[in-house]
Every structure is written in structure tokens, then in C-alpha cells.
Tab-separated table of C-alpha atoms and ligand atoms in Angstrom:
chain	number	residue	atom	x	y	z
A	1144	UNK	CA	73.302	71.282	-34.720
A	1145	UNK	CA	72.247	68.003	-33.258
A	1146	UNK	CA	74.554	66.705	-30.606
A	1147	UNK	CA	76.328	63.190	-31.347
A	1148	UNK	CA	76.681	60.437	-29.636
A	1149	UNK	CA	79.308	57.626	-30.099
A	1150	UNK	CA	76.733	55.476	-31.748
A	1151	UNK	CA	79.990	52.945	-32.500
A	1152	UNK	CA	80.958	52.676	-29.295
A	1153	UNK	CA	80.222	49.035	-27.454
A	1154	UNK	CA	80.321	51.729	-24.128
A	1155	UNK	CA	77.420	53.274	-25.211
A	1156	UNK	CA	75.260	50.019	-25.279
A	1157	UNK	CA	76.409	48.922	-21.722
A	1158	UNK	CA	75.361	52.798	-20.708
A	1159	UNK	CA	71.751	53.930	-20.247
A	1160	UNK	CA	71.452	54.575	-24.146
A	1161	UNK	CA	67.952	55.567	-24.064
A	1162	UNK	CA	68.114	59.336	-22.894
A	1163	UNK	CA	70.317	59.620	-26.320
A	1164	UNK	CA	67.875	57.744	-28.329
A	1165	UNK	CA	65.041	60.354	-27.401
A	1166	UNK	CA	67.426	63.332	-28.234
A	1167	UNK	CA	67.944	61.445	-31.282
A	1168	UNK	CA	64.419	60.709	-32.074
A	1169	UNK	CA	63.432	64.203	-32.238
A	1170	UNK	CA	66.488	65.721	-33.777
A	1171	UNK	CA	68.351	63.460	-36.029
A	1172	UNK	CA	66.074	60.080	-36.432
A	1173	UNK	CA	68.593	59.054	-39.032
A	1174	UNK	CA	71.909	60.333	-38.476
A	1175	UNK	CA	75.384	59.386	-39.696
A	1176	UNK	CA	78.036	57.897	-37.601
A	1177	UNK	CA	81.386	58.849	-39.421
A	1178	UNK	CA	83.589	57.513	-37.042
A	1179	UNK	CA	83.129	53.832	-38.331
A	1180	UNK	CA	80.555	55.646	-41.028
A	1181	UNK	CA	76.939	54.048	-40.937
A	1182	UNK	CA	73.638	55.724	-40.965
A	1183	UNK	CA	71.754	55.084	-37.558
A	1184	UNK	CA	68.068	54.644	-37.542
A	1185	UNK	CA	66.040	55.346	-34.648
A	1186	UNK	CA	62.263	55.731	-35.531
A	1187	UNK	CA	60.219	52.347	-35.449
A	1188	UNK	CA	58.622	52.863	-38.979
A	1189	UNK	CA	61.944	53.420	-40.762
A	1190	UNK	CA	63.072	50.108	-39.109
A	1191	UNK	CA	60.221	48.896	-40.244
A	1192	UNK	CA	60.452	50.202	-43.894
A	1193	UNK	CA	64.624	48.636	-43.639
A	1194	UNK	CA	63.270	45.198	-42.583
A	1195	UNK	CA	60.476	44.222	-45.023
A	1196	UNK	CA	62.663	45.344	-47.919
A	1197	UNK	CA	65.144	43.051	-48.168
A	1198	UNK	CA	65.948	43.333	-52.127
A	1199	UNK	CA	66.853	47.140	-51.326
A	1200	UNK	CA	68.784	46.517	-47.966
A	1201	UNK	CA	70.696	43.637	-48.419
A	1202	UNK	CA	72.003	41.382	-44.810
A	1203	UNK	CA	74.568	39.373	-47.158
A	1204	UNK	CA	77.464	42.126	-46.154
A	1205	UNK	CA	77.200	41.934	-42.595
A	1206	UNK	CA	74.507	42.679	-39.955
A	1207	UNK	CA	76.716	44.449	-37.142
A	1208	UNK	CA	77.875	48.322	-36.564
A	1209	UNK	CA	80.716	48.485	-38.330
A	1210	UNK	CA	83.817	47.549	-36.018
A	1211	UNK	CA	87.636	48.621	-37.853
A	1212	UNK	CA	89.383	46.469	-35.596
A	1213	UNK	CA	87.115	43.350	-36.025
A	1214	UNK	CA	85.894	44.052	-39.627
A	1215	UNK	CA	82.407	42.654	-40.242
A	1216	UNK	CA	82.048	38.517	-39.952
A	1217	UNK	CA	79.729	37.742	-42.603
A	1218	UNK	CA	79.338	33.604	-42.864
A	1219	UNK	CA	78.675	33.128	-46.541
A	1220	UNK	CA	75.676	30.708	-47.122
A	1221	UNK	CA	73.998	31.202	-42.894
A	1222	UNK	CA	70.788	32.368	-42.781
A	1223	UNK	CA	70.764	35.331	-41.322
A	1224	UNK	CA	73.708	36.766	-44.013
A	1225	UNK	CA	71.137	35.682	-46.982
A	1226	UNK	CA	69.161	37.650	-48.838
A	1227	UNK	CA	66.041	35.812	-51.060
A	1228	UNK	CA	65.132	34.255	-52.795
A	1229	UNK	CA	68.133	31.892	-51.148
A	1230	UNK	CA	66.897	33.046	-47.776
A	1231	UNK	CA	63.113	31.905	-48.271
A	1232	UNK	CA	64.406	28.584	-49.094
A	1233	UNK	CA	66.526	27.913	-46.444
A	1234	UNK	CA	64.450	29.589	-43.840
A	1235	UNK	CA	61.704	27.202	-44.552
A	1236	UNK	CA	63.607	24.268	-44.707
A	1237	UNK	CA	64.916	25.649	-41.265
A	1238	UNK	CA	61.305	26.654	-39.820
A	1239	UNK	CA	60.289	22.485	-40.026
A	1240	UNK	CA	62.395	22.660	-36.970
A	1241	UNK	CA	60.593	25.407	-35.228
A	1242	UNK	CA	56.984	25.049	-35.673
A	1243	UNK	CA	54.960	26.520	-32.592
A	1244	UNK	CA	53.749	22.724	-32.152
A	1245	UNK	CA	57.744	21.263	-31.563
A	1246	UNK	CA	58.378	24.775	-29.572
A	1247	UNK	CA	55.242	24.110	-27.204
A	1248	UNK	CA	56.333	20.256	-26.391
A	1249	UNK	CA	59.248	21.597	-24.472
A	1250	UNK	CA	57.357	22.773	-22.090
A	1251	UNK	CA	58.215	19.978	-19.411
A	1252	UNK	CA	61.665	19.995	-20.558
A	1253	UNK	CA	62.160	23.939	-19.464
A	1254	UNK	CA	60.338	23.535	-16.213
A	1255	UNK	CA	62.799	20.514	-15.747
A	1256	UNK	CA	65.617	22.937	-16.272
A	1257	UNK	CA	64.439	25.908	-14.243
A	1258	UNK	CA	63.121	23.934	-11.287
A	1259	UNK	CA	66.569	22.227	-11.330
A	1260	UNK	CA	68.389	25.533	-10.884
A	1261	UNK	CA	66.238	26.962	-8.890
A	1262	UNK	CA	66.336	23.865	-6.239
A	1263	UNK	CA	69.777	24.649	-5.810
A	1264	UNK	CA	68.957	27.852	-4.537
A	1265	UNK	CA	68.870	28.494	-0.768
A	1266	UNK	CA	66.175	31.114	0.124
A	1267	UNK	CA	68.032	34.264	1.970
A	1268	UNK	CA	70.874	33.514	-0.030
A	1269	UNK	CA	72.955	35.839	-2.390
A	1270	UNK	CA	73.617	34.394	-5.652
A	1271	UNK	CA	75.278	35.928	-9.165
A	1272	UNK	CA	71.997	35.999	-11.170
A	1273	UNK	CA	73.211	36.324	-14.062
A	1274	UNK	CA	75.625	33.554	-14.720
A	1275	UNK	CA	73.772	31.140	-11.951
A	1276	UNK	CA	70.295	31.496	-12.843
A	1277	UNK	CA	69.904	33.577	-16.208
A	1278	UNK	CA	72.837	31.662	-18.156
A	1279	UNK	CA	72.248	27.666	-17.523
A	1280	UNK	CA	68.384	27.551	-19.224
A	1281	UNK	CA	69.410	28.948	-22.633
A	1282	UNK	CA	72.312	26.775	-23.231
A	1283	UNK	CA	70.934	23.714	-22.100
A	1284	UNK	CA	67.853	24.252	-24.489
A	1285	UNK	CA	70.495	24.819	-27.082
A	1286	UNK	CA	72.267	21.565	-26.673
A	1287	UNK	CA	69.168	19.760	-25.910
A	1288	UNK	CA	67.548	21.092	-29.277
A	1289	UNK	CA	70.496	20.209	-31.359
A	1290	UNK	CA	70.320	17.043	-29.361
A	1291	UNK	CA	74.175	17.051	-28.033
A	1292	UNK	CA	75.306	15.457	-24.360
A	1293	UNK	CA	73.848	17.630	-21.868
A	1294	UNK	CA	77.002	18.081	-19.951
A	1295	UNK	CA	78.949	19.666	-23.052
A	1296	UNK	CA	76.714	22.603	-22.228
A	1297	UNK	CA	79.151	24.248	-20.135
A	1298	UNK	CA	81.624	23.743	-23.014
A	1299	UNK	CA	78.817	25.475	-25.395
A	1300	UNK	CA	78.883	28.401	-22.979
A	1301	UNK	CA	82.207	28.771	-23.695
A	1302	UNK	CA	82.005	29.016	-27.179
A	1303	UNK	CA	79.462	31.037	-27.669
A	1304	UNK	CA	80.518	34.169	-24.862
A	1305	UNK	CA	83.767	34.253	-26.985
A	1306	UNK	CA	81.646	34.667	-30.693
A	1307	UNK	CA	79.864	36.957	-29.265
A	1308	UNK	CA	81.876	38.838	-26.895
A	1309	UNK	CA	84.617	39.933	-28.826
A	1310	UNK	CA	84.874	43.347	-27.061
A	1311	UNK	CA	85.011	42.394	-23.656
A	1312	UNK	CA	88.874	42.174	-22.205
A	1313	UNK	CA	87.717	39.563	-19.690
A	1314	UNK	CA	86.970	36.906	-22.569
A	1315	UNK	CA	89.844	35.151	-22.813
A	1316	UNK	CA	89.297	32.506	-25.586
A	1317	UNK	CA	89.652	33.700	-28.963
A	1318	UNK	CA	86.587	34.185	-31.249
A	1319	UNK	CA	88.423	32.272	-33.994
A	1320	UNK	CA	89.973	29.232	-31.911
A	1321	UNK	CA	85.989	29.420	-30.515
A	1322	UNK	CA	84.459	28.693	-33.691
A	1323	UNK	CA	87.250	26.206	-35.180
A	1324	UNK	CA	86.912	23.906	-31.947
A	1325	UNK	CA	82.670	24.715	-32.179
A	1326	UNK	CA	82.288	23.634	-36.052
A	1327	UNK	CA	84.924	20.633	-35.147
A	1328	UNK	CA	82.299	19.455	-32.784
A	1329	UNK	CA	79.156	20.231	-34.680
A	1330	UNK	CA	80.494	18.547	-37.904
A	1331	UNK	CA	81.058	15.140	-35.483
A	1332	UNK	CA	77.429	15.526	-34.036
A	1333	UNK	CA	75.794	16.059	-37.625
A	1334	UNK	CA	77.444	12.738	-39.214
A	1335	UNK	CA	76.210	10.754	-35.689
A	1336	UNK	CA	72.611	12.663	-36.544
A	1337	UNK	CA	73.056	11.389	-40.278
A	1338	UNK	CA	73.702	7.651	-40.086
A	1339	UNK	CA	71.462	7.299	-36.770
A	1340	UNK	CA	68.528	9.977	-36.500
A	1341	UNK	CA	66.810	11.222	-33.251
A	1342	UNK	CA	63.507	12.996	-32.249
A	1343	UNK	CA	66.324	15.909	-31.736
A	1344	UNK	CA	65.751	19.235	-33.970
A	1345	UNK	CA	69.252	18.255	-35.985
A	1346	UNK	CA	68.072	15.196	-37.041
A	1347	UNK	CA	64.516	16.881	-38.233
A	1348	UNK	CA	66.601	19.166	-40.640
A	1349	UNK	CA	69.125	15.957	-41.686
A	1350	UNK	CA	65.818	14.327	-43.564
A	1351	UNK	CA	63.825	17.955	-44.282
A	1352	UNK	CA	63.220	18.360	-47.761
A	1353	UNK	CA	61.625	21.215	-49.765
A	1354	UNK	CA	60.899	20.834	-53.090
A	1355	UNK	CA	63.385	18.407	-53.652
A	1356	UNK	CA	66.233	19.982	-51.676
A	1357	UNK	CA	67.547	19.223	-48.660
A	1358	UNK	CA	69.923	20.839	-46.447
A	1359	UNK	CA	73.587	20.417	-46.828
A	1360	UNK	CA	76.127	19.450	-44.161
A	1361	UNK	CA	77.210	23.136	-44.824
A	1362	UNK	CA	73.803	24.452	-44.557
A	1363	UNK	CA	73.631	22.425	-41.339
A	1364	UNK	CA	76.749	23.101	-39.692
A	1365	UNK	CA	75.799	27.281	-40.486
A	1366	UNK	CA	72.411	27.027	-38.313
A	1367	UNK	CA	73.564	25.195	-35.828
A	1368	UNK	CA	76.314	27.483	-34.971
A	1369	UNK	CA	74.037	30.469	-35.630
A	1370	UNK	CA	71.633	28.795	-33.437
A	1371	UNK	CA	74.021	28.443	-30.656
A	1372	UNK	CA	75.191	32.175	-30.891
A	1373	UNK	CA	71.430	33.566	-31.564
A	1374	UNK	CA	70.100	32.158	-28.847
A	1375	UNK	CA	72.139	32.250	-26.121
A	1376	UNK	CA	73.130	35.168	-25.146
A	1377	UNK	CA	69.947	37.102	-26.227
A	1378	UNK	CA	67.866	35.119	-23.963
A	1379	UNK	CA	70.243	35.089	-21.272
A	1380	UNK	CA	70.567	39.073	-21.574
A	1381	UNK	CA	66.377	39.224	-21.549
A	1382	UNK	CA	66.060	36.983	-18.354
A	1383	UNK	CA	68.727	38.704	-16.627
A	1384	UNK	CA	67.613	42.722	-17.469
A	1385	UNK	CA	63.786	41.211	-17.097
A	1386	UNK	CA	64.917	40.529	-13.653
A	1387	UNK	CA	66.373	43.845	-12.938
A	1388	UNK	CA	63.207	45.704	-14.612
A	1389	UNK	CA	61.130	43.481	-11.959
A	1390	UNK	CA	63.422	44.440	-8.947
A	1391	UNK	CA	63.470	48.348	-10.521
A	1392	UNK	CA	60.032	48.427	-10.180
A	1393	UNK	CA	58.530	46.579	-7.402
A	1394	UNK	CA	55.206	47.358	-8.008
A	1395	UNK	CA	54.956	45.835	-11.397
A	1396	UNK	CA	56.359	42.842	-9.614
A	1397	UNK	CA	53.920	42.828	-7.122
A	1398	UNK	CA	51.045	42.939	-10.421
A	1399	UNK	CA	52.667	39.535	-11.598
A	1400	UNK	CA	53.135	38.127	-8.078
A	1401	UNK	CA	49.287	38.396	-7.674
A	1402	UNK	CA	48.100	37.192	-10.878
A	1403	UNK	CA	50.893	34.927	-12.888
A	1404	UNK	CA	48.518	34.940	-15.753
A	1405	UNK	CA	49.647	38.370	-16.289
A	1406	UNK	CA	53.588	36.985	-17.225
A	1407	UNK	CA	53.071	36.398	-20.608
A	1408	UNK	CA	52.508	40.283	-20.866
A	1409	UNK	CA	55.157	40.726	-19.191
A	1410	UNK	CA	57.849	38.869	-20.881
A	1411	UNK	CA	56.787	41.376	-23.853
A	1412	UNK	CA	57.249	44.693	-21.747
A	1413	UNK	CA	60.312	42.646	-20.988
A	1414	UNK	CA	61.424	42.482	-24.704
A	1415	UNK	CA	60.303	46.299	-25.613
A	1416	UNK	CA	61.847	47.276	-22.526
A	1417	UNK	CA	65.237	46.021	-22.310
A	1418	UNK	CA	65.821	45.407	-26.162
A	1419	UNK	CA	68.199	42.895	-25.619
A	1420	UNK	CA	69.905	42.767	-29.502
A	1421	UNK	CA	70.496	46.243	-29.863
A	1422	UNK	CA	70.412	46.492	-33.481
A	1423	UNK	CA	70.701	44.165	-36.537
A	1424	UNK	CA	71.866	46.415	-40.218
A	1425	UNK	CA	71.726	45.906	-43.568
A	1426	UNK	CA	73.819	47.353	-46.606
A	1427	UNK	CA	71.492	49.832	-49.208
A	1428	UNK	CA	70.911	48.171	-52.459
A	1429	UNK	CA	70.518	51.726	-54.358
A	1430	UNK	CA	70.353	55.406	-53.472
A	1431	UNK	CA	67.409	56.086	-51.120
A	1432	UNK	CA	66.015	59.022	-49.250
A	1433	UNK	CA	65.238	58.509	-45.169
A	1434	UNK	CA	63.793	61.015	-43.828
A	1435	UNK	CA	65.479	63.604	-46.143
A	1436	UNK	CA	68.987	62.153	-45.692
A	1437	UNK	CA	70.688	60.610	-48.763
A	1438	UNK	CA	71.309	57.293	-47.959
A	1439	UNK	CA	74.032	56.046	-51.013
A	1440	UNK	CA	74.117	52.495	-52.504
A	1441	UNK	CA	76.745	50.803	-50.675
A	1442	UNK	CA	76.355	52.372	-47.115
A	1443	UNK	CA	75.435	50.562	-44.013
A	1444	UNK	CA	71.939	50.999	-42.274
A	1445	UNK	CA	71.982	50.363	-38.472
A	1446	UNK	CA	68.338	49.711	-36.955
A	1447	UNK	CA	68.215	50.398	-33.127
A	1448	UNK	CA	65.616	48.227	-32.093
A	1449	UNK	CA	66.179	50.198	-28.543
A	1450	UNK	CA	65.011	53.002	-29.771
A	1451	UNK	CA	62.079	51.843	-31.826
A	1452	UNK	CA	60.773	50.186	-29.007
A	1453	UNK	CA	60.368	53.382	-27.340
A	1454	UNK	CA	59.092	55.400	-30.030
A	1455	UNK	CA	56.407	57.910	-28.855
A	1456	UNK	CA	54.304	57.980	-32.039
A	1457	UNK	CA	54.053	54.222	-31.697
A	1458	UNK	CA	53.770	53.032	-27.627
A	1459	UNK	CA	52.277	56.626	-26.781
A	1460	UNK	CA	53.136	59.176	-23.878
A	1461	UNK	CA	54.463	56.456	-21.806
A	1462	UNK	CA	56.754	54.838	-23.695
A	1463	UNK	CA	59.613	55.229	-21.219
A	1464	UNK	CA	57.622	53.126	-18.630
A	1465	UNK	CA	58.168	50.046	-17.816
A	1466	UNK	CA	53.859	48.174	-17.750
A	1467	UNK	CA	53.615	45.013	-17.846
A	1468	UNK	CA	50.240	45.143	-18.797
A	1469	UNK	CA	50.625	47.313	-21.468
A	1470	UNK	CA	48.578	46.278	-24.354
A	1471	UNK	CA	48.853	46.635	-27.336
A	1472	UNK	CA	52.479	46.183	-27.638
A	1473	UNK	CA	53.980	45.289	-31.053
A	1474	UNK	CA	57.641	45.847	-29.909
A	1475	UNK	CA	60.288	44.839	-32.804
A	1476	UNK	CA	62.467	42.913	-30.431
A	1477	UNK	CA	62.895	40.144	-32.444
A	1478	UNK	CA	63.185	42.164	-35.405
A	1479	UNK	CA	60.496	41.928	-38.374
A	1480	UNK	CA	59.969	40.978	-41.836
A	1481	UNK	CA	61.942	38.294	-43.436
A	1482	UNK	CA	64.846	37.740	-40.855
A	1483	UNK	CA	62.418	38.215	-37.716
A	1484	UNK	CA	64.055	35.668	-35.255
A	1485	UNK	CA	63.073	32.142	-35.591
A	1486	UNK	CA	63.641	31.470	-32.050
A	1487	UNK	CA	60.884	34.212	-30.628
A	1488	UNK	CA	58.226	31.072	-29.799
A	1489	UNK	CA	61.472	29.707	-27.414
A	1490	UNK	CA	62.722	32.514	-26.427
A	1491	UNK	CA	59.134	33.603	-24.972
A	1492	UNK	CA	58.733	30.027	-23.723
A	1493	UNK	CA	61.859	30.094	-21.664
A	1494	UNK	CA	61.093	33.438	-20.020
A	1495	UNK	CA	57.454	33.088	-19.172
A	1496	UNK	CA	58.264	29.513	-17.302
A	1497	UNK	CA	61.408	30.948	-15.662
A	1498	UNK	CA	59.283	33.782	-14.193
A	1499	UNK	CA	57.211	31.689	-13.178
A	1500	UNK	CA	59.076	29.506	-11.323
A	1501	UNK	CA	61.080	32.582	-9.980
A	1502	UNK	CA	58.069	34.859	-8.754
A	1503	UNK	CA	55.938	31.345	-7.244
A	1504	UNK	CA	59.310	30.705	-5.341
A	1505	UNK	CA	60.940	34.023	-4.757
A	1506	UNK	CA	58.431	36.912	-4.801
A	1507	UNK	CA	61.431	38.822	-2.846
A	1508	UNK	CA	64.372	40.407	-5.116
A	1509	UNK	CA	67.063	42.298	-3.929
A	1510	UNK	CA	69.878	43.666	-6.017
A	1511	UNK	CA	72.636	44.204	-3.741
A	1512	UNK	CA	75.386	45.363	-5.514
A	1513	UNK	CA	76.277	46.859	-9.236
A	1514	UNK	CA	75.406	45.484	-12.463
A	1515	UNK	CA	78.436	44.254	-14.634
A	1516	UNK	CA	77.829	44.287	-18.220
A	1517	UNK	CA	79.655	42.589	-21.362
A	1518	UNK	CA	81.434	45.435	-23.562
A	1519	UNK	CA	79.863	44.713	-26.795
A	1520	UNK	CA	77.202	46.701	-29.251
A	1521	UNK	CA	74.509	44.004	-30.120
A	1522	UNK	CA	74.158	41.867	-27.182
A	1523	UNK	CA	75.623	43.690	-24.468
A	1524	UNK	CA	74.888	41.193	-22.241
A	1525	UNK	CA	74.876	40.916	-17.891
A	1526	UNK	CA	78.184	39.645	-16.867
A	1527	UNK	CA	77.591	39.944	-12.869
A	1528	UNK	CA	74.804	40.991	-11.190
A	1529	UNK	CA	74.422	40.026	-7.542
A	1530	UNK	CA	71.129	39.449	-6.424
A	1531	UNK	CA	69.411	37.751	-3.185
A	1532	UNK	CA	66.260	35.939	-3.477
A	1533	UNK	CA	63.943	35.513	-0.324
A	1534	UNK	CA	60.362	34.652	-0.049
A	1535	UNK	CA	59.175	37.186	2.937
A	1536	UNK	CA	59.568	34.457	5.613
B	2951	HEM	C1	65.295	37.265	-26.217
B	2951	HEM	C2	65.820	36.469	-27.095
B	2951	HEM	C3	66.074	36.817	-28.534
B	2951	HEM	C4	66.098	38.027	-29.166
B	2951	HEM	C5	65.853	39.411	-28.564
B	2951	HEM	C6	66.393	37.774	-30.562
B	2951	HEM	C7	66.477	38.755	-31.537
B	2951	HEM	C8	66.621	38.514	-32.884
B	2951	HEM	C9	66.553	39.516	-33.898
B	2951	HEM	C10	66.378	41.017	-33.657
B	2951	HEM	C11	66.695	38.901	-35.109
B	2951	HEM	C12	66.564	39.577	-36.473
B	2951	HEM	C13	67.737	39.517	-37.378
B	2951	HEM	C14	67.640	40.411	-38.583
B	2951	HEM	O1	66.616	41.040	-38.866
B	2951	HEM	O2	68.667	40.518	-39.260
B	2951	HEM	C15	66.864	37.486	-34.839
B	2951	HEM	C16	67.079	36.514	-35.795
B	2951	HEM	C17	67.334	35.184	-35.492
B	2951	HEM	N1	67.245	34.577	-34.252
B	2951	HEM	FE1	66.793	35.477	-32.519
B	2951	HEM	N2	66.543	36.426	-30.738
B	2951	HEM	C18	66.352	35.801	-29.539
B	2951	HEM	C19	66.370	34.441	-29.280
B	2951	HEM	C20	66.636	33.476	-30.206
B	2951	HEM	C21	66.629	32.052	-29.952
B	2951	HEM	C22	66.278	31.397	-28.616
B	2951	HEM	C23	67.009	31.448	-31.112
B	2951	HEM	C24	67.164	29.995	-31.401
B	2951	HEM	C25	67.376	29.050	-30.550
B	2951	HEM	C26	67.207	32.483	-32.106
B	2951	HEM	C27	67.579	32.277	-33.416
B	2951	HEM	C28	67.553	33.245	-34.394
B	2951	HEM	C29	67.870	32.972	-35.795
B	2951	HEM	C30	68.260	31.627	-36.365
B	2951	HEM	C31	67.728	34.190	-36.484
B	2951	HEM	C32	67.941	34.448	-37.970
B	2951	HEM	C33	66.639	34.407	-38.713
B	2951	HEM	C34	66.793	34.734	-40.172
B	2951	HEM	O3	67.819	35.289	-40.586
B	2951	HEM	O4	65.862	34.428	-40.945
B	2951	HEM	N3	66.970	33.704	-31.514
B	2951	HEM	N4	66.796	37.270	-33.481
């Protein structure tokens, strides 16, 4: 009999889940959690397999573990609860926004932003990392791509830790007075978009046509609160636990500090690594056999991109190492197949110029006291982590 583990459980996530996920690998790679009932999934090619069938595992019914007090949010008509052929369309009406070629201009804009926080830094000095320095870049990239004030950032921060921290006692806004106030001031920014357009990524998708269709307010008001709760905390989480890998293992730091051609790499050992969104599911379309488990039509299918990422028969014998010159390295971070995050180009671009910036500055990092995380199971995200930067001197 396989031991369990409380797969459901936000504590697990916040824990050191990946001594389960090995156990589980070898003894029950898709096992049943009948506490809030899914079926886990914890080998890379049945994650895979999940992903790149989307008219057999449907995202339309929800994309979380299965939570009986806060029953599944699914946003009728958002992207990432679609299934195609709706899905294609709006993901390419959507993807006009993202092209690697708009992604790569904002080069000079991130540097702005990191070089910013990182001038108010004094060297020696013990800062919170993770809401100082991790938090600010994400959110300001948010509000500068939907082209909103950049001081209502702050206010965006708000928002978004209370959609997507539902768990955690110390969030004291509620999730649903979060997203009321959030679409109130979306639906005012998308009419000023509208009748006077911007170089900003909103008004791209105001005119974008496919076809003949164009987005609708709805459609619009969907991504942009997706895009605000997508992309925050994820890349906040991967900067943060990217830092912590770097101070874990000083002598991968020391690899980058020598040669920052090598962060690019990195920033991908960062993804497989850490595995900030723990797992996406999906809802099974018809009866289906995993593995020799009996997967019924109706039941939820959680993918544990944690796991995957670590998956012996893929990353080899090392797997549980942390290289950041490990090559190749087709981690599933950002998912795969139709949903694969549409952000992964900005996401990448964030982290590779804020460890930059970090490592030419501070090549010193110290944690100096315990890591506080947020109690939830897909983004478990760093709450406090106190860390002192120094540069030798
Ligand atoms: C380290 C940072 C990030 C990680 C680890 C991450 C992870 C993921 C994953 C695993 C999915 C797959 C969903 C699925 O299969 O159901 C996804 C989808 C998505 N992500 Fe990200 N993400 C990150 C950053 C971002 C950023 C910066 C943005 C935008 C600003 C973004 C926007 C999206 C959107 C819109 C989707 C839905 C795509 C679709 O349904 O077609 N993400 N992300």
C-alpha cells in the first residue's frame, strides 16, 4: 500500500513537496485524492498526454485542486477556462498582444524598473526580498502593459494577492470585493482605451481582428483580469525562490557571477526547479485508462508540474539538483500544449534582467532569517523572506 499524502492540502505546497513527489513517482504516479476526490498526476509524459488533449480533458470546469470551502471559480468565456475551438480563436486574437517582437521592446522598460528598485537599496543592508525587490517588477509590467497609471500599481497588488490568495488568513480583502472593485476599474480603463487608443497592449486587442471578429468588452475585461492574476504572482514567486535556489547553492551563484551569459540558463533551472504554479487540471471528457487506473468521465485530473519537472526518466539521475547549466532542459513550467502560458517570453524577460542587475550589483546573498510562504496550492507564493545584499566590500 502506497502511503498518501494530503495532495489537497495548500500546507503541503508551502512544505518541501518534492520528497513526496518521488515516493509518488515510483509508487502511485497517478493516485486518487478522495478527500476533495481528484486523480493526481505526477509523471511528465502523462502531463504531457493531459495537456495536448484538450477535447478529452476539458479546462472549461475549473483548473484548480478541488477546494469544498471555495468551490472551483471558473470565469465563463476567459481564456484559460476555454476549451477549442473557442479557445484557438481567442488565444490568437490575444497572442497579437504578445508576439516575441512587442515582448523584446520592453527591454529598457524592465531595466528601468529593476535599476529603480535596486537604487534604493543600500549595500550591507537587510531588506524583505520578497515584497521589496521580487513583488514591484511584475506588477508594474502589468499595469504598464495594460497601459494603466503607474502609481495604481500598488492598488493592483492588492487585488491580485487577494484572487489569488484565498487561503492565507493574513489576506484581509475579500477575493470577491477584490474582483468587483478590479473589473470596476478595468471596465473604466477599456472605454478610455476605446475612444482614444495607445501604443499600450489594451489598446492593440481594442482594434485586433481575426477573421472578422474582434474582441468584446467582455472578452477584454476577462484577459485583463486573468492577465493581472497570471502574471503576478507567478513571476513574483519565480524571482523570489530563484533567489533562494541562488543563495542555497552558492556555487551555482558563483557560475553566473563569472559569466552572466550563463543567466538565461539559469532562469530555466529556475523554472524546473522551483515550479512556481504547482499544478493547472482539467475535467476527463470520457472514461480513460492512466497508467492502469480508471480515470471516469467527469473526474478531475490534477497535473503537478513539480513533480514532472523532476522526473528521472526525463532530466536523468540528477534531477533533484539544482544546474544552472543544465542543458537540455524542456521543463513544463509554463505548462504545454494549447493553454501553455502566454506570458513565458515576459516572464523569462523579467527574470533574466532582474538577475542581472542583482548578481552585477550584489554578488553577496545572505538569507538571514526564515522563509514565510502564502498558504495556497497553485501559487504558493513568498510572503517574507529576509535577505541582505552586500557586494564583498
Ligand atoms: C514564472 C512565471 C509564470 C509561470 C510559471 C506561469 C505558468 C503558467 C502555466 C503553467 C499556464 C498553463 C495553464 C494551463 O495549462 O491550464 C499558464 C497560462 C497562462 N499564463 Fe502564465 N505563468 C507565468 C507568467 C505569466 C505572465 C507574466 C503572464 C502575463 C502577463 C501570464 C499569463 C498567462 C495566461 C494569459 C495564461 C492562459 C493561457 C491560455 O489559457 O491559453 N503568465 N501560465
Amino acid at each position: 500500500m502506497p502511503t498518501t499524502f494530503p495532495l489537497h492540502s495548500p500546507d503541503f505546497y508551502t512544505g518541501d513537496p518534492y520528497p513526496a513527489y518521488k515516493e509518488l513517482r515510483a509508487t502511485a504516479p497517478v493516485c486518487f485524492n478522495d478527500v476533495t476526490n481528484f486523480w493526481a498526476l505526477l509523471k511528465y509524459e502523462d502531463i504531457r498526454y493531459v495537456s495536448t488533449n484538450p477535447d478529452m480533458f476539458s479546462s472549461a470546469k475549473g483548473i484548480t485542486i478541488p477546494d469544498p470551502v471555495f468551490p472551483n471559480p471558473v470565469q465563463e468565456g476567459n481564456l484559460i477556462f476555454t476549451d477549442p475551438p473557442r479557445h484557438r480563436q481567442l488565444r490568437k486574437l490575444i497572442n497579437t498582444g504578445f508576439t516575441r517582437r512587442q515582448v523584446a521592446v520592453l527591454e529598457p522598460k524592465v531595466r528601468d524598473i529593476v535599476v529603480g528598485i535596486l537604487d534604493d537599496v543600500r549595500c550591507g543592508t537587510t531588506l524583505e526580498f520578497a515584497e521589496g525587490l521580487a513583488a514591484p517588477l511584475p506588477t508594474r509590467m502589468i499595469a504598464e502593459l495594460l497601459g494603466a497609471p503607474a502609481d495604481d500599481w500598488e492598488q493592483f497588488r492588492t487585488w491580485s494577492d487577494a484572487c489569488t490568495g484565498v487561503d492565507d488568513p493574513e489576506i484581509e480583502l475579500d477575493s470577491f470585493v477584490a474582483i468587483g472593485e478590479l473589473f470596476e476599474y478595468f471596465q473604466q480603463l477599456i472605454a478610455a482605451r476605446r475612444s482614444e487608443p495607445r501604443d499600450d497592449m489594451l489598446s492593440v486587442l481594442t482594434t485586433a481582428e481575426i477573421d472578422g471578429t474582434k474582441l468584446t468588452d467582455d472578452d477584454l475585461l476577462n484577459f485583463a483580469f486573468l492577465l493581472l492574476v497570471a502574471g503576478n504572482e507567478t513571476t513574483r514567486n519565480l524571482i523570489a525562490l530563484g533567489t533562494l535556489a541562488l543563495i542555497e547553492h552558492p556555487d551555482q551563484r558563483r557560475r553566473l557571477i563569472d559569466d552572466s551569459t550563463r543567466i538565461p540558463g539559469a532562469v530555466e533551472e529556475m523554472l524546473r526547479w522551483t515550479s512556481p504554479v504547482t499544478h493547472m487540471a482539467r475535467t476527463a471528457m470520457a472514461d480513460v485508462e492512466l497508467r492502469g487506473q480508471l480515470i471516469r468521465e467527469g473526474d478531475t485530473v490534477v497535473m503537478l508540474y513539480g513533480s514532472a519537472n523532476r522526473d528521472e526518466e526525463i532530466f536523468g539521475c540528477d534531477a533533484e539538483e539544482f544546474n544552472v547549466t543544465r542543458h537540455p532542459n524542456p521543463h513544463i513550467a509554463f505548462g504545454c500544449g494549447e493553454h501553455s502560458c502566454i506570458g513565458a517570453q515576459l516572464a523569462r524577460l523579467e527574470a533574466r534582467v532582474f538577475f542581472e542587475v542583482l548578481l552585477g550589483r550584489y554578488p553577496e546573498l545572505e538569507l538571514v532569517g526564515d522563509v514565510d510562504r502564502v498558504r495556497a496550492t497553485m501559487v504558493p507564493g513568498v510572503k517574507r523572506m529576509p535577505v541582505r545584499l552586500g557586494t564583498g566590500c
